[in-house]
Amino acid sequence: MSTKNTPRTPFVGGNWKMNTNASEGAALIRSIVDGLGSTSVDVAVYPPFVYIREIAAITNGSSVQVGAQDLYHASNGAFTGEISTDMLKDCSVSTVLTGHSERRHVLQETNELVNQKTKAALNAGLTTVLCIGETLDQREHGKTDAVNEAQIRSGLDGVSKADLSNLIIAYEPVWAIGTGMTATPDDAQDAHHAIRELIANMYDQDAADAIRIIYGGSMKPANAGELLAMPDIDGGLIGGASLVAGDFGAIIEAANVRAATLVG
Ligand code: PGA
């Protein structure tokens, strides 16, 4: 199974989830920024909403982008507890996650809501990381590709080819998130390749060759190199390991090696 060796810039995102406090977050982002030499990788961190401004003040002038873990699709109004894209942009946010498995499975977000959020984020010009992936039960019943396809088709309903250039798909098998279990590089590659073929089918081959498809689910320094050596794995969305600056830096370095290989 091979894919055209298109030099897609690798993307590594750190999803801090509901972790850190103000001082821990500040210390973490300082170490990440300080440890980041010149890199050919797009790097982003997704801190909790309430710390975004402080984190953005520290990343200012560096190449680390600051993102949000979620958004609400309405622009303003009576939506208690929710945060709009304008508010996020006001806080220097340039990228956002949609459809993360914890939002789908813990917070009960539907495909329809994920689609509304994805479109709102893209309309606002935010780099949008649409997260998809199957549960263990679905994998064991051979439904991995069907689940990914259903989540992508509904997530991207109404999204134009032009908007797709600001979208990243994160394939995150639910059973691998936060469990220490990782998809094998071959299994992850198969899923990523099927996703790329689906994008070719829904849009066209150019869109499929250009879109970044990143892997998430217990990615760490020990397995990042082999995952990022696969032709269709364009980066990673990192949870646990992104809370340790050295580990996050090592994963960025593995993505840097990928970038050098693709260009070279
Ligand atoms: P993990 O989380 O790296 O802790 O498995 C990944 C994610 O949820 O994005």
PDB file of C-alpha atoms and ligand atoms in Angstrom:
ATOM      1  CA  MET A   1       0.000   0.000   0.000  1.00  0.00           C
ATOM      2  CA  SER A   2       1.682   3.185  -1.049  1.00  0.00           C
ATOM      3  CA  THR A   3       0.778   6.815  -1.170  1.00  0.00           C
ATOM      4  CA  LYS A   4       2.299   9.628  -3.174  1.00  0.00           C
ATOM      5  CA  ASN A   5       5.162  11.111  -1.184  1.00  0.00           C
ATOM      6  CA  THR A   6       3.614  14.561  -0.916  1.00  0.00           C
ATOM      7  CA  PRO A   7       5.586  16.903   1.375  1.00  0.00           C
ATOM      8  CA  ARG A   8       2.781  17.729   3.775  1.00  0.00           C
ATOM      9  CA  THR A   9       4.135  19.758   6.704  1.00  0.00           C
ATOM     10  CA  PRO A  10       3.886  17.531   9.784  1.00  0.00           C
ATOM     11  CA  PHE A  11       1.590  18.751  12.567  1.00  0.00           C
ATOM     12  CA  VAL A  12       2.060  17.920  16.248  1.00  0.00           C
ATOM     13  CA  GLY A  13      -0.557  19.082  18.729  1.00  0.00           C
ATOM     14  CA  GLY A  14      -0.513  18.786  22.503  1.00  0.00           C
ATOM     15  CA  ASN A  15      -3.995  18.300  23.961  1.00  0.00           C
ATOM     16  CA  TRP A  16      -3.645  19.155  27.633  1.00  0.00           C
ATOM     17  CA  LYS A  17      -7.276  18.173  28.326  1.00  0.00           C
ATOM     18  CA  MET A  18      -8.448  19.143  31.852  1.00  0.00           C
ATOM     19  CA  ASN A  19      -4.924  19.207  33.259  1.00  0.00           C
ATOM     20  CA  THR A  20      -2.452  21.775  34.672  1.00  0.00           C
ATOM     21  CA  ASN A  21      -3.093  24.851  36.781  1.00  0.00           C
ATOM     22  CA  ALA A  22      -1.908  28.361  35.924  1.00  0.00           C
ATOM     23  CA  SER A  23       1.657  27.944  37.169  1.00  0.00           C
ATOM     24  CA  GLU A  24       2.105  24.385  35.869  1.00  0.00           C
ATOM     25  CA  GLY A  25       0.781  25.410  32.465  1.00  0.00           C
ATOM     26  CA  ALA A  26       3.103  28.422  32.321  1.00  0.00           C
ATOM     27  CA  ALA A  27       6.115  26.292  33.293  1.00  0.00           C
ATOM     28  CA  LEU A  28       5.173  23.631  30.733  1.00  0.00           C
ATOM     29  CA  ILE A  29       4.785  26.050  27.838  1.00  0.00           C
ATOM     30  CA  ARG A  30       8.030  27.840  28.763  1.00  0.00           C
ATOM     31  CA  SER A  31       9.908  24.533  28.584  1.00  0.00           C
ATOM     32  CA  ILE A  32       8.244  23.650  25.278  1.00  0.00           C
ATOM     33  CA  VAL A  33       9.084  27.032  23.731  1.00  0.00           C
ATOM     34  CA  ASP A  34      12.637  27.005  25.100  1.00  0.00           C
ATOM     35  CA  GLY A  35      13.254  23.455  23.891  1.00  0.00           C
ATOM     36  CA  LEU A  36      11.959  24.081  20.382  1.00  0.00           C
ATOM     37  CA  GLY A  37      14.846  24.754  18.035  1.00  0.00           C
ATOM     38  CA  SER A  38      14.271  25.520  14.406  1.00  0.00           C
ATOM     39  CA  THR A  39      11.682  23.041  13.219  1.00  0.00           C
ATOM     40  CA  SER A  40       9.877  22.103  10.031  1.00  0.00           C
ATOM     41  CA  VAL A  41       6.867  20.958  12.046  1.00  0.00           C
ATOM     42  CA  ASP A  42       3.674  22.887  12.801  1.00  0.00           C
ATOM     43  CA  VAL A  43       3.352  22.779  16.591  1.00  0.00           C
ATOM     44  CA  ALA A  44       0.267  23.659  18.635  1.00  0.00           C
ATOM     45  CA  VAL A  45      -0.837  23.316  22.243  1.00  0.00           C
ATOM     46  CA  TYR A  46      -4.441  23.097  23.445  1.00  0.00           C
ATOM     47  CA  PRO A  47      -4.588  24.256  27.077  1.00  0.00           C
ATOM     48  CA  PRO A  48      -7.794  24.555  29.134  1.00  0.00           C
ATOM     49  CA  PHE A  49      -9.826  27.636  28.089  1.00  0.00           C
ATOM     50  CA  VAL A  50      -9.133  29.590  31.275  1.00  0.00           C
ATOM     51  CA  TYR A  51      -5.359  29.566  30.770  1.00  0.00           C
ATOM     52  CA  ILE A  52      -5.277  30.332  27.050  1.00  0.00           C
ATOM     53  CA  ARG A  53      -4.388  34.023  27.413  1.00  0.00           C
ATOM     54  CA  GLU A  54      -1.515  33.346  29.774  1.00  0.00           C
ATOM     55  CA  ILE A  55      -0.174  30.576  27.568  1.00  0.00           C
ATOM     56  CA  ALA A  56      -0.511  32.762  24.458  1.00  0.00           C
ATOM     57  CA  ALA A  57       1.478  35.538  26.140  1.00  0.00           C
ATOM     58  CA  ILE A  58       4.340  33.090  26.591  1.00  0.00           C
ATOM     59  CA  THR A  59       4.186  31.608  23.072  1.00  0.00           C
ATOM     60  CA  ASN A  60       4.088  35.092  21.552  1.00  0.00           C
ATOM     61  CA  GLY A  61       7.061  35.432  19.192  1.00  0.00           C
ATOM     62  CA  SER A  62       7.623  31.671  19.031  1.00  0.00           C
ATOM     63  CA  SER A  63       6.331  29.300  16.367  1.00  0.00           C
ATOM     64  CA  VAL A  64       4.034  27.461  18.795  1.00  0.00           C
ATOM     65  CA  GLN A  65       0.366  28.020  18.007  1.00  0.00           C
ATOM     66  CA  VAL A  66      -2.208  28.177  20.774  1.00  0.00           C
ATOM     67  CA  GLY A  67      -5.435  26.263  20.317  1.00  0.00           C
ATOM     68  CA  ALA A  68      -8.697  25.516  22.087  1.00  0.00           C
ATOM     69  CA  GLN A  69     -10.041  22.064  22.898  1.00  0.00           C
ATOM     70  CA  ASP A  70     -13.595  22.971  21.905  1.00  0.00           C
ATOM     71  CA  LEU A  71     -15.833  25.829  20.747  1.00  0.00           C
ATOM     72  CA  TYR A  72     -19.505  26.613  20.344  1.00  0.00           C
ATOM     73  CA  HIS A  73     -20.866  27.268  16.865  1.00  0.00           C
ATOM     74  CA  ALA A  74     -23.136  30.247  17.636  1.00  0.00           C
ATOM     75  CA  SER A  75     -21.451  33.642  17.508  1.00  0.00           C
ATOM     76  CA  ASN A  76     -22.919  35.001  20.774  1.00  0.00           C
ATOM     77  CA  GLY A  77     -26.044  34.918  22.895  1.00  0.00           C
ATOM     78  CA  ALA A  78     -27.735  32.866  25.596  1.00  0.00           C
ATOM     79  CA  PHE A  79     -25.488  29.786  25.627  1.00  0.00           C
ATOM     80  CA  THR A  80     -24.409  29.521  29.249  1.00  0.00           C
ATOM     81  CA  GLY A  81     -20.925  28.164  29.649  1.00  0.00           C
ATOM     82  CA  GLU A  82     -20.027  28.175  25.961  1.00  0.00           C
ATOM     83  CA  ILE A  83     -17.207  29.952  24.076  1.00  0.00           C
ATOM     84  CA  SER A  84     -17.470  31.371  20.543  1.00  0.00           C
ATOM     85  CA  THR A  85     -14.879  31.514  17.787  1.00  0.00           C
ATOM     86  CA  ASP A  86     -14.670  35.328  18.124  1.00  0.00           C
ATOM     87  CA  MET A  87     -13.828  34.965  21.806  1.00  0.00           C
ATOM     88  CA  LEU A  88     -11.168  32.405  20.987  1.00  0.00           C
ATOM     89  CA  LYS A  89      -9.616  34.602  18.302  1.00  0.00           C
ATOM     90  CA  ASP A  90      -9.675  37.499  20.759  1.00  0.00           C
ATOM     91  CA  CYS A  91      -7.423  35.347  22.958  1.00  0.00           C
ATOM     92  CA  SER A  92      -4.930  34.624  20.133  1.00  0.00           C
ATOM     93  CA  VAL A  93      -6.291  31.168  19.365  1.00  0.00           C
ATOM     94  CA  SER A  94      -5.546  30.027  15.805  1.00  0.00           C
ATOM     95  CA  THR A  95      -6.546  26.366  15.950  1.00  0.00           C
ATOM     96  CA  VAL A  96      -9.262  24.272  17.567  1.00  0.00           C
ATOM     97  CA  LEU A  97     -10.214  20.631  18.099  1.00  0.00           C
ATOM     98  CA  THR A  98     -13.648  19.327  17.122  1.00  0.00           C
ATOM     99  CA  GLY A  99     -15.179  15.930  17.779  1.00  0.00           C
ATOM    100  CA  HIS A 100     -12.586  14.716  20.260  1.00  0.00           C
ATOM    101  CA  SER A 101     -13.583  11.267  21.501  1.00  0.00           C
ATOM    102  CA  GLU A 102     -14.034  12.527  25.055  1.00  0.00           C
ATOM    103  CA  ARG A 103     -16.515  15.109  23.786  1.00  0.00           C
ATOM    104  CA  ARG A 104     -18.317  12.465  21.739  1.00  0.00           C
ATOM    105  CA  HIS A 105     -18.341   9.720  24.361  1.00  0.00           C
ATOM    106  CA  VAL A 106     -18.196  11.511  27.729  1.00  0.00           C
ATOM    107  CA  LEU A 107     -20.025  14.738  26.827  1.00  0.00           C
ATOM    108  CA  GLN A 108     -22.393  13.003  24.366  1.00  0.00           C
ATOM    109  CA  GLU A 109     -21.700  15.253  21.356  1.00  0.00           C
ATOM    110  CA  THR A 110     -23.534  14.064  18.257  1.00  0.00           C
ATOM    111  CA  ASN A 111     -22.179  13.925  14.711  1.00  0.00           C
ATOM    112  CA  GLU A 112     -24.490  16.827  13.904  1.00  0.00           C
ATOM    113  CA  LEU A 113     -23.068  19.041  16.648  1.00  0.00           C
ATOM    114  CA  VAL A 114     -19.506  18.116  15.625  1.00  0.00           C
ATOM    115  CA  ASN A 115     -20.391  19.162  12.072  1.00  0.00           C
ATOM    116  CA  GLN A 116     -21.806  22.512  13.224  1.00  0.00           C
ATOM    117  CA  LYS A 117     -18.701  23.205  15.305  1.00  0.00           C
ATOM    118  CA  THR A 118     -16.379  22.151  12.473  1.00  0.00           C
ATOM    119  CA  LYS A 119     -18.082  24.491  10.012  1.00  0.00           C
ATOM    120  CA  ALA A 120     -18.095  27.380  12.508  1.00  0.00           C
ATOM    121  CA  ALA A 121     -14.385  26.903  13.189  1.00  0.00           C
ATOM    122  CA  LEU A 122     -13.513  26.795   9.486  1.00  0.00           C
ATOM    123  CA  ASN A 123     -15.701  29.819   8.755  1.00  0.00           C
ATOM    124  CA  ALA A 124     -13.792  31.684  11.449  1.00  0.00           C
ATOM    125  CA  GLY A 125     -10.499  30.832   9.747  1.00  0.00           C
ATOM    126  CA  LEU A 126      -9.287  28.567  12.542  1.00  0.00           C
ATOM    127  CA  THR A 127      -7.149  25.547  11.688  1.00  0.00           C
ATOM    128  CA  THR A 128      -9.574  22.818  12.627  1.00  0.00           C
ATOM    129  CA  VAL A 129      -8.546  19.386  13.834  1.00  0.00           C
ATOM    130  CA  LEU A 130     -11.528  17.074  13.320  1.00  0.00           C
ATOM    131  CA  CYS A 131     -11.074  14.019  15.535  1.00  0.00           C
ATOM    132  CA  ILE A 132     -12.565  10.665  14.601  1.00  0.00           C
ATOM    133  CA  GLY A 133     -12.035   7.035  15.536  1.00  0.00           C
ATOM    134  CA  GLU A 134     -13.601   3.731  16.452  1.00  0.00           C
ATOM    135  CA  THR A 135     -14.233   2.117  19.839  1.00  0.00           C
ATOM    136  CA  LEU A 136     -12.711  -1.255  20.731  1.00  0.00           C
ATOM    137  CA  ASP A 137     -16.037  -2.994  20.163  1.00  0.00           C
ATOM    138  CA  GLN A 138     -16.349  -1.429  16.717  1.00  0.00           C
ATOM    139  CA  ARG A 139     -12.768  -2.464  15.840  1.00  0.00           C
ATOM    140  CA  GLU A 140     -13.362  -6.034  17.002  1.00  0.00           C
ATOM    141  CA  HIS A 141     -16.421  -6.182  14.770  1.00  0.00           C
ATOM    142  CA  GLY A 142     -14.409  -5.020  11.743  1.00  0.00           C
ATOM    143  CA  LYS A 143     -16.125  -1.646  11.612  1.00  0.00           C
ATOM    144  CA  THR A 144     -13.083   0.659  11.834  1.00  0.00           C
ATOM    145  CA  ASP A 145     -13.255   2.023   8.288  1.00  0.00           C
ATOM    146  CA  ALA A 146     -17.061   2.279   8.324  1.00  0.00           C
ATOM    147  CA  VAL A 147     -17.056   4.264  11.580  1.00  0.00           C
ATOM    148  CA  ASN A 148     -14.299   6.558  10.340  1.00  0.00           C
ATOM    149  CA  GLU A 149     -16.175   7.090   7.091  1.00  0.00           C
ATOM    150  CA  ALA A 150     -19.463   7.898   8.835  1.00  0.00           C
ATOM    151  CA  GLN A 151     -17.773  10.381  11.198  1.00  0.00           C
ATOM    152  CA  ILE A 152     -15.893  12.063   8.339  1.00  0.00           C
ATOM    153  CA  ARG A 153     -18.897  12.253   6.014  1.00  0.00           C
ATOM    154  CA  SER A 154     -21.069  13.811   8.714  1.00  0.00           C
ATOM    155  CA  GLY A 155     -18.263  15.946  10.156  1.00  0.00           C
ATOM    156  CA  LEU A 156     -17.482  17.412   6.741  1.00  0.00           C
ATOM    157  CA  ASP A 157     -21.074  17.754   5.524  1.00  0.00           C
ATOM    158  CA  GLY A 158     -21.227  21.154   3.789  1.00  0.00           C
ATOM    159  CA  VAL A 159     -17.444  21.746   3.981  1.00  0.00           C
ATOM    160  CA  SER A 160     -16.010  22.932   0.646  1.00  0.00           C
ATOM    161  CA  LYS A 161     -12.746  21.810  -0.919  1.00  0.00           C
ATOM    162  CA  ALA A 162     -11.343  25.298  -0.297  1.00  0.00           C
ATOM    163  CA  ASP A 163     -12.119  25.053   3.424  1.00  0.00           C
ATOM    164  CA  LEU A 164     -10.498  21.649   3.561  1.00  0.00           C
ATOM    165  CA  SER A 165      -7.084  23.310   3.214  1.00  0.00           C
ATOM    166  CA  ASN A 166      -7.465  24.530   6.811  1.00  0.00           C
ATOM    167  CA  LEU A 167      -8.633  21.178   8.155  1.00  0.00           C
ATOM    168  CA  ILE A 168      -6.639  18.350   9.701  1.00  0.00           C
ATOM    169  CA  ILE A 169      -8.127  14.946  10.444  1.00  0.00           C
ATOM    170  CA  ALA A 170      -6.964  13.265  13.649  1.00  0.00           C
ATOM    171  CA  TYR A 171      -7.501   9.509  13.598  1.00  0.00           C
ATOM    172  CA  GLU A 172      -7.716   8.551  17.246  1.00  0.00           C
ATOM    173  CA  PRO A 173      -8.877   5.013  17.972  1.00  0.00           C
ATOM    174  CA  VAL A 174     -10.875   5.435  21.187  1.00  0.00           C
ATOM    175  CA  TRP A 175      -9.371   2.310  22.748  1.00  0.00           C
ATOM    176  CA  ALA A 176      -5.865   3.767  22.382  1.00  0.00           C
ATOM    177  CA  ILE A 177      -6.551   7.141  24.009  1.00  0.00           C
ATOM    178  CA  GLY A 178      -5.009   7.443  27.446  1.00  0.00           C
ATOM    179  CA  THR A 179      -4.705   3.663  27.765  1.00  0.00           C
ATOM    180  CA  GLY A 180      -1.065   3.124  26.873  1.00  0.00           C
ATOM    181  CA  MET A 181      -2.277   0.894  24.010  1.00  0.00           C
ATOM    182  CA  THR A 182      -1.256   2.131  20.567  1.00  0.00           C
ATOM    183  CA  ALA A 183      -2.376   1.056  17.113  1.00  0.00           C
ATOM    184  CA  THR A 184       0.465  -0.747  15.374  1.00  0.00           C
ATOM    185  CA  PRO A 185       2.099   1.393  12.696  1.00  0.00           C
ATOM    186  CA  ASP A 186       0.597  -0.913  10.031  1.00  0.00           C
ATOM    187  CA  ASP A 187      -2.927  -0.744  11.477  1.00  0.00           C
ATOM    188  CA  ALA A 188      -2.704   3.034  11.825  1.00  0.00           C
ATOM    189  CA  GLN A 189      -1.343   3.330   8.273  1.00  0.00           C
ATOM    190  CA  ASP A 190      -4.223   1.219   6.927  1.00  0.00           C
ATOM    191  CA  ALA A 191      -6.767   3.474   8.637  1.00  0.00           C
ATOM    192  CA  HIS A 192      -5.026   6.656   7.457  1.00  0.00           C
ATOM    193  CA  HIS A 193      -4.790   5.346   3.915  1.00  0.00           C
ATOM    194  CA  ALA A 194      -8.495   4.489   3.881  1.00  0.00           C
ATOM    195  CA  ILE A 195      -9.275   8.001   5.161  1.00  0.00           C
ATOM    196  CA  ARG A 196      -7.164   9.548   2.396  1.00  0.00           C
ATOM    197  CA  GLU A 197      -8.968   7.443  -0.222  1.00  0.00           C
ATOM    198  CA  LEU A 198     -12.273   8.573   1.242  1.00  0.00           C
ATOM    199  CA  ILE A 199     -11.234  12.230   0.886  1.00  0.00           C
ATOM    200  CA  ALA A 200     -10.269  11.535  -2.760  1.00  0.00           C
ATOM    201  CA  ASN A 201     -13.700  10.049  -3.242  1.00  0.00           C
ATOM    202  CA  MET A 202     -15.574  12.889  -1.499  1.00  0.00           C
ATOM    203  CA  TYR A 203     -13.473  15.712  -3.008  1.00  0.00           C
ATOM    204  CA  ASP A 204     -10.638  14.840  -5.399  1.00  0.00           C
ATOM    205  CA  GLN A 205      -7.112  13.427  -5.485  1.00  0.00           C
ATOM    206  CA  ASP A 206      -5.479  16.847  -4.960  1.00  0.00           C
ATOM    207  CA  ALA A 207      -7.456  17.360  -1.772  1.00  0.00           C
ATOM    208  CA  ALA A 208      -6.552  13.854  -0.615  1.00  0.00           C
ATOM    209  CA  ASP A 209      -2.846  14.371  -1.324  1.00  0.00           C
ATOM    210  CA  ALA A 210      -2.826  17.709   0.515  1.00  0.00           C
ATOM    211  CA  ILE A 211      -4.836  16.936   3.653  1.00  0.00           C
ATOM    212  CA  ARG A 212      -2.949  16.179   6.837  1.00  0.00           C
ATOM    213  CA  ILE A 213      -4.099  13.077   8.686  1.00  0.00           C
ATOM    214  CA  ILE A 214      -2.533  12.773  12.122  1.00  0.00           C
ATOM    215  CA  TYR A 215      -2.599   9.908  14.627  1.00  0.00           C
ATOM    216  CA  GLY A 216      -3.630  10.136  18.273  1.00  0.00           C
ATOM    217  CA  GLY A 217      -3.754   7.510  20.980  1.00  0.00           C
ATOM    218  CA  SER A 218      -0.881   6.961  23.403  1.00  0.00           C
ATOM    219  CA  MET A 219       1.714   8.399  21.030  1.00  0.00           C
ATOM    220  CA  LYS A 220       4.981   8.824  22.933  1.00  0.00           C
ATOM    221  CA  PRO A 221       8.697   9.149  22.213  1.00  0.00           C
ATOM    222  CA  ALA A 222       9.095   5.350  22.145  1.00  0.00           C
ATOM    223  CA  ASN A 223       6.580   4.817  19.327  1.00  0.00           C
ATOM    224  CA  ALA A 224       6.473   8.191  17.532  1.00  0.00           C
ATOM    225  CA  GLY A 225       9.350   7.392  15.156  1.00  0.00           C
ATOM    226  CA  GLU A 226       7.789   4.241  13.731  1.00  0.00           C
ATOM    227  CA  LEU A 227       4.315   5.775  13.453  1.00  0.00           C
ATOM    228  CA  LEU A 228       5.648   8.915  11.785  1.00  0.00           C
ATOM    229  CA  ALA A 229       7.646   6.832   9.304  1.00  0.00           C
ATOM    230  CA  MET A 230       4.393   5.619   7.719  1.00  0.00           C
ATOM    231  CA  PRO A 231       3.477   7.299   4.419  1.00  0.00           C
ATOM    232  CA  ASP A 232       0.023   8.524   5.476  1.00  0.00           C
ATOM    233  CA  ILE A 233       0.707   9.546   9.101  1.00  0.00           C
ATOM    234  CA  ASP A 234       1.360  13.283   8.972  1.00  0.00           C
ATOM    235  CA  GLY A 235       1.790  13.997  12.657  1.00  0.00           C
ATOM    236  CA  GLY A 236       0.212  13.384  16.023  1.00  0.00           C
ATOM    237  CA  LEU A 237      -2.312  14.617  18.531  1.00  0.00           C
ATOM    238  CA  ILE A 238      -0.739  13.962  21.879  1.00  0.00           C
ATOM    239  CA  GLY A 239      -2.484  13.802  25.242  1.00  0.00           C
ATOM    240  CA  GLY A 240      -0.528  12.407  28.188  1.00  0.00           C
ATOM    241  CA  ALA A 241       2.930  12.802  26.666  1.00  0.00           C
ATOM    242  CA  SER A 242       2.257  16.469  25.837  1.00  0.00           C
ATOM    243  CA  LEU A 243       2.241  17.273  29.567  1.00  0.00           C
ATOM    244  CA  VAL A 244       5.952  16.433  29.779  1.00  0.00           C
ATOM    245  CA  ALA A 245       7.954  19.009  27.818  1.00  0.00           C
ATOM    246  CA  GLY A 246      10.808  16.608  27.054  1.00  0.00           C
ATOM    247  CA  ASP A 247       8.472  13.913  25.724  1.00  0.00           C
ATOM    248  CA  PHE A 248       6.505  16.397  23.642  1.00  0.00           C
ATOM    249  CA  GLY A 249       9.788  17.772  22.284  1.00  0.00           C
ATOM    250  CA  ALA A 250      10.980  14.275  21.367  1.00  0.00           C
ATOM    251  CA  ILE A 251       7.768  13.648  19.404  1.00  0.00           C
ATOM    252  CA  ILE A 252       8.212  16.972  17.580  1.00  0.00           C
ATOM    253  CA  GLU A 253      11.750  15.857  16.764  1.00  0.00           C
ATOM    254  CA  ALA A 254      10.439  12.572  15.324  1.00  0.00           C
ATOM    255  CA  ALA A 255       8.071  14.613  13.136  1.00  0.00           C
ATOM    256  CA  ASN A 256      11.026  16.784  12.114  1.00  0.00           C
ATOM    257  CA  VAL A 257      12.819  13.657  10.912  1.00  0.00           C
ATOM    258  CA  ARG A 258       9.729  12.830   8.843  1.00  0.00           C
ATOM    259  CA  ALA A 259       9.754  16.323   7.350  1.00  0.00           C
ATOM    260  CA  ALA A 260      13.433  15.999   6.418  1.00  0.00           C
ATOM    261  CA  THR A 261      12.813  12.598   4.825  1.00  0.00           C
ATOM    262  CA  LEU A 262       9.920  13.884   2.730  1.00  0.00           C
ATOM    263  CA  VAL A 263      11.814  16.900   1.477  1.00  0.00           C
ATOM    264  CA  GLY A 264      15.100  15.059   0.996  1.00  0.00           C
TER     265      GLY A 264
HETATM  266  P1  PGA B   1      -3.266  10.251  24.718  1.00  0.00           P
HETATM  267  O1  PGA B   1      -4.435  11.228  24.208  1.00  0.00           O
HETATM  268  O2  PGA B   1      -2.015  10.634  23.969  1.00  0.00           O
HETATM  269  O3  PGA B   1      -3.174  10.505  26.200  1.00  0.00           O
HETATM  270  O4  PGA B   1      -3.700   8.852  24.404  1.00  0.00           O
HETATM  271  C1  PGA B   1      -4.556  11.552  22.843  1.00  0.00           C
HETATM  272  C2  PGA B   1      -5.745  12.448  22.641  1.00  0.00           C
HETATM  273  O5  PGA B   1      -6.757  12.276  23.324  1.00  0.00           O
HETATM  274  O6  PGA B   1      -5.718  13.358  21.800  1.00  0.00           O
END
